Amino acid sequence: MNPNIGEIVASFNLDHRFHKSLSVEFISEAVEASQREYHPMAGYSLGMFYAVAKVTHYCRGVVDGQPCDLALEASLEEEMLAWTPSQEDELLFLLIDAYRKHGLIQLYRICGRDLEQDNEVMIQQWASEAMEGLLRIPPSSPYLNFQPIPLMSAASEIPAHKLQQREEVKVRFKAIYSLTRLPVMLEAINLLEEIWELRSLGITTTWLVILLERGQVFPLA
């Protein structure tokens, strides 16, 4: 398991007061150096997981009542939007791009990022693109095991009229369960159905916040 992936979710479960800053020079330098070597899971894009982990740290602080830092939000958003793939593996690109869009969705949903444009339009666009990309990765791919986090974020945004896509997501989580035998993958389906019901009522709380409010830990990574 890539430790940055674990950090993406685990850090949201931890009170922000206990977070250790990820924006320190030696960590940044280590991530930068690591991108010069091929990683079997991240290719040459380990920095994107690092960026998403920083978003997760920040979003948890906002949920805990920390004041928004618009300059930091802009920096985090720019870092994710500016990313370009540096490897030729199409399936790996689709996976990493889905994590990038997971980070953007959380930033916009939790922090209400960028009041000058329609957040909902951007969120729906990122979710749709991430969803399509993840479903293009075949169940036989070794990347299947790394899909749950961005899959939850993207699938949470599937509109009610896309019933087939909602069913495809359920099938995908069942495939991940068949691979991992982790019951949480089946529980994810139940959580998604709850979220879709909330969406029908106009409630757009993210799955991470819902779990936090319930005091649940959802080990998808």
XYZ file of C-alpha atoms in Angstrom:
221
model
C 0.000 0.000 0.000
C 1.211 3.453 -0.874
C 1.484 5.330 2.467
C 0.195 8.506 0.833
C -3.096 6.750 0.030
C -3.525 5.688 3.634
C -2.805 9.270 4.687
C -5.563 10.576 2.407
C -8.314 8.932 4.463
C -6.659 8.231 7.802
C -5.799 11.894 8.325
C -9.455 12.858 7.926
C -10.332 10.514 10.793
C -7.834 12.259 13.068
C -8.576 15.494 14.921
C -6.681 18.234 13.091
C -4.918 19.208 16.336
C -2.960 15.972 16.117
C -1.946 16.398 12.494
C 1.688 16.902 11.710
C 2.274 19.318 8.883
C 2.899 17.796 5.476
C 4.096 21.120 4.093
C 7.609 20.904 5.459
C 10.740 21.106 3.380
C 12.145 17.627 3.971
C 8.832 15.954 3.044
C 8.460 18.073 -0.077
C 12.032 17.278 -1.086
C 11.523 13.553 -0.474
C 8.363 13.518 -2.603
C 10.087 15.490 -5.349
C 13.016 13.074 -5.351
C 10.723 10.042 -5.401
C 9.096 11.239 -8.611
C 12.338 10.653 -10.465
C 11.974 6.933 -9.806
C 9.138 4.761 -11.057
C 6.725 3.654 -8.344
C 4.697 0.493 -9.203
C 1.479 2.075 -8.001
C 1.987 5.809 -8.552
C 4.294 5.779 -11.561
C 6.080 9.121 -11.546
C 3.124 10.922 -9.950
C 3.603 10.325 -6.241
C 3.342 14.081 -5.832
C -0.355 13.976 -6.690
C -1.101 11.688 -3.750
C 0.931 14.054 -1.593
C -1.158 16.989 -2.836
C -4.430 15.184 -2.126
C -3.211 14.246 1.359
C -2.572 17.949 2.033
C -6.119 18.727 0.902
C -7.453 16.090 3.296
C -5.496 17.600 6.202
C -6.823 21.047 5.397
C -10.439 19.921 4.936
C -10.451 18.137 8.294
C -9.297 21.356 9.928
C -12.154 23.269 8.285
C -14.668 20.666 9.476
C -13.248 21.050 12.992
C -13.936 24.785 12.893
C -10.624 26.148 11.709
C -11.015 29.354 9.651
C -10.722 28.968 5.902
C -7.393 29.947 4.377
C -8.300 31.162 0.898
C -4.673 31.540 -0.144
C -3.920 27.947 0.842
C -7.062 26.714 -0.907
C -5.989 28.498 -4.077
C -2.517 26.979 -3.820
C -3.866 23.457 -3.285
C -6.334 23.812 -6.130
C -3.677 25.154 -8.480
C -1.351 22.285 -7.576
C -3.993 19.717 -8.504
C -5.250 21.489 -11.616
C -1.719 21.977 -12.947
C -0.882 18.276 -12.777
C -0.022 16.538 -16.020
C 0.752 12.825 -16.295
C 4.367 11.859 -16.800
C 3.827 8.214 -17.644
C 2.357 6.403 -20.616
C 0.337 3.818 -18.667
C -3.259 4.781 -19.489
C -4.849 2.819 -16.637
C -2.465 4.337 -14.110
C -3.279 7.785 -15.462
C -7.013 7.109 -15.019
C -6.469 6.031 -11.413
C -4.270 8.969 -10.429
C -6.543 11.414 -12.223
C -9.481 10.032 -10.224
C -7.572 10.706 -6.991
C -6.871 14.229 -8.202
C -10.566 14.800 -8.808
C -11.389 13.253 -5.436
C -9.218 15.970 -3.886
C -10.881 18.723 -5.896
C -14.363 17.459 -5.031
C -13.531 17.431 -1.312
C -12.030 20.917 -1.520
C -15.143 22.295 -3.202
C -17.730 20.315 -1.222
C -16.250 20.834 2.234
C -14.730 24.285 1.844
C -17.110 25.836 -0.672
C -14.146 26.655 -2.866
C -14.366 29.441 -5.473
C -17.520 31.449 -4.967
C -17.104 33.158 -8.335
C -18.288 30.162 -10.310
C -20.909 27.467 -9.996
C -19.299 24.922 -7.691
C -21.941 22.336 -8.470
C -21.128 22.380 -12.174
C -17.429 21.839 -11.484
C -18.089 19.081 -8.954
C -20.394 17.241 -11.328
C -17.861 17.520 -14.139
C -15.001 16.147 -12.039
C -17.157 13.379 -10.604
C -18.402 12.338 -14.036
C -14.895 12.272 -15.503
C -13.500 10.343 -12.533
C -16.389 7.881 -12.652
C -15.949 7.199 -16.354
C -12.198 6.770 -15.936
C -12.462 4.365 -13.013
C -15.018 2.195 -14.782
C -12.679 1.971 -17.781
C -10.156 0.180 -15.581
C -10.979 -3.527 -15.984
C -11.741 -5.628 -12.878
C -8.731 -7.768 -13.760
C -6.370 -4.799 -13.357
C -4.001 -4.688 -10.356
C -5.217 -1.101 -9.884
C -8.682 -2.330 -8.869
C -7.616 -2.527 -5.227
C -6.784 1.195 -5.167
C -10.118 2.457 -6.495
C -12.394 2.666 -3.405
C -11.508 6.191 -2.217
C -12.028 8.092 -5.488
C -14.849 5.716 -6.397
C -16.778 6.747 -3.271
C -16.289 10.451 -3.964
C -17.263 10.220 -7.621
C -20.144 7.783 -7.092
C -21.622 9.973 -4.353
C -22.275 12.589 -7.027
C -24.013 10.334 -9.580
C -27.370 11.991 -10.337
C -30.591 10.046 -9.875
C -31.278 9.712 -13.601
C -28.048 7.752 -14.159
C -29.403 4.530 -12.697
C -27.211 2.303 -14.843
C -24.055 4.014 -13.633
C -25.170 3.624 -10.033
C -25.601 -0.089 -10.662
C -22.173 -0.269 -12.297
C -20.647 1.233 -9.161
C -22.290 -1.412 -7.000
C -20.915 -4.110 -9.288
C -17.464 -2.536 -9.056
C -17.495 -2.491 -5.246
C -18.593 -6.129 -5.265
C -15.654 -6.909 -7.546
C -13.306 -5.160 -5.115
C -14.847 -7.178 -2.282
C -14.234 -10.385 -4.239
C -10.595 -9.375 -4.516
C -10.007 -8.117 -0.971
C -12.673 -9.961 1.053
C -13.055 -6.797 3.116
C -16.684 -6.365 4.304
C -16.240 -2.587 4.183
C -16.482 -2.788 0.389
C -20.052 -4.068 0.698
C -20.783 -1.537 3.440
C -19.689 1.135 0.970
C -22.648 0.207 -1.228
C -25.044 0.765 1.673
C -23.410 4.105 2.443
C -23.724 5.173 -1.184
C -27.431 4.363 -1.189
C -27.841 6.519 1.921
C -25.917 9.339 0.264
C -28.021 9.114 -2.894
C -31.137 9.390 -0.743
C -29.687 12.475 0.956
C -28.879 13.944 -2.457
C -32.533 13.549 -3.442
C -33.345 15.748 -0.432
C -30.806 18.371 -1.461
C -28.230 17.398 1.195
C -24.726 17.390 -0.302
C -22.572 16.451 2.702
C -19.557 14.370 1.643
C -19.144 10.748 2.649
C -16.069 11.620 4.713
C -18.024 14.143 6.788
C -20.942 11.724 7.235
C -18.596 9.070 8.610
C -16.911 11.615 10.867
C -20.250 12.746 12.299
C -21.146 9.126 13.020
C -17.806 8.406 14.611
C -17.182 5.669 12.055
C -13.875 4.630 10.573
C -14.169 3.371 7.016
C -10.881 1.650 6.057
C -11.180 1.855 2.284
C -7.423 2.293 1.853
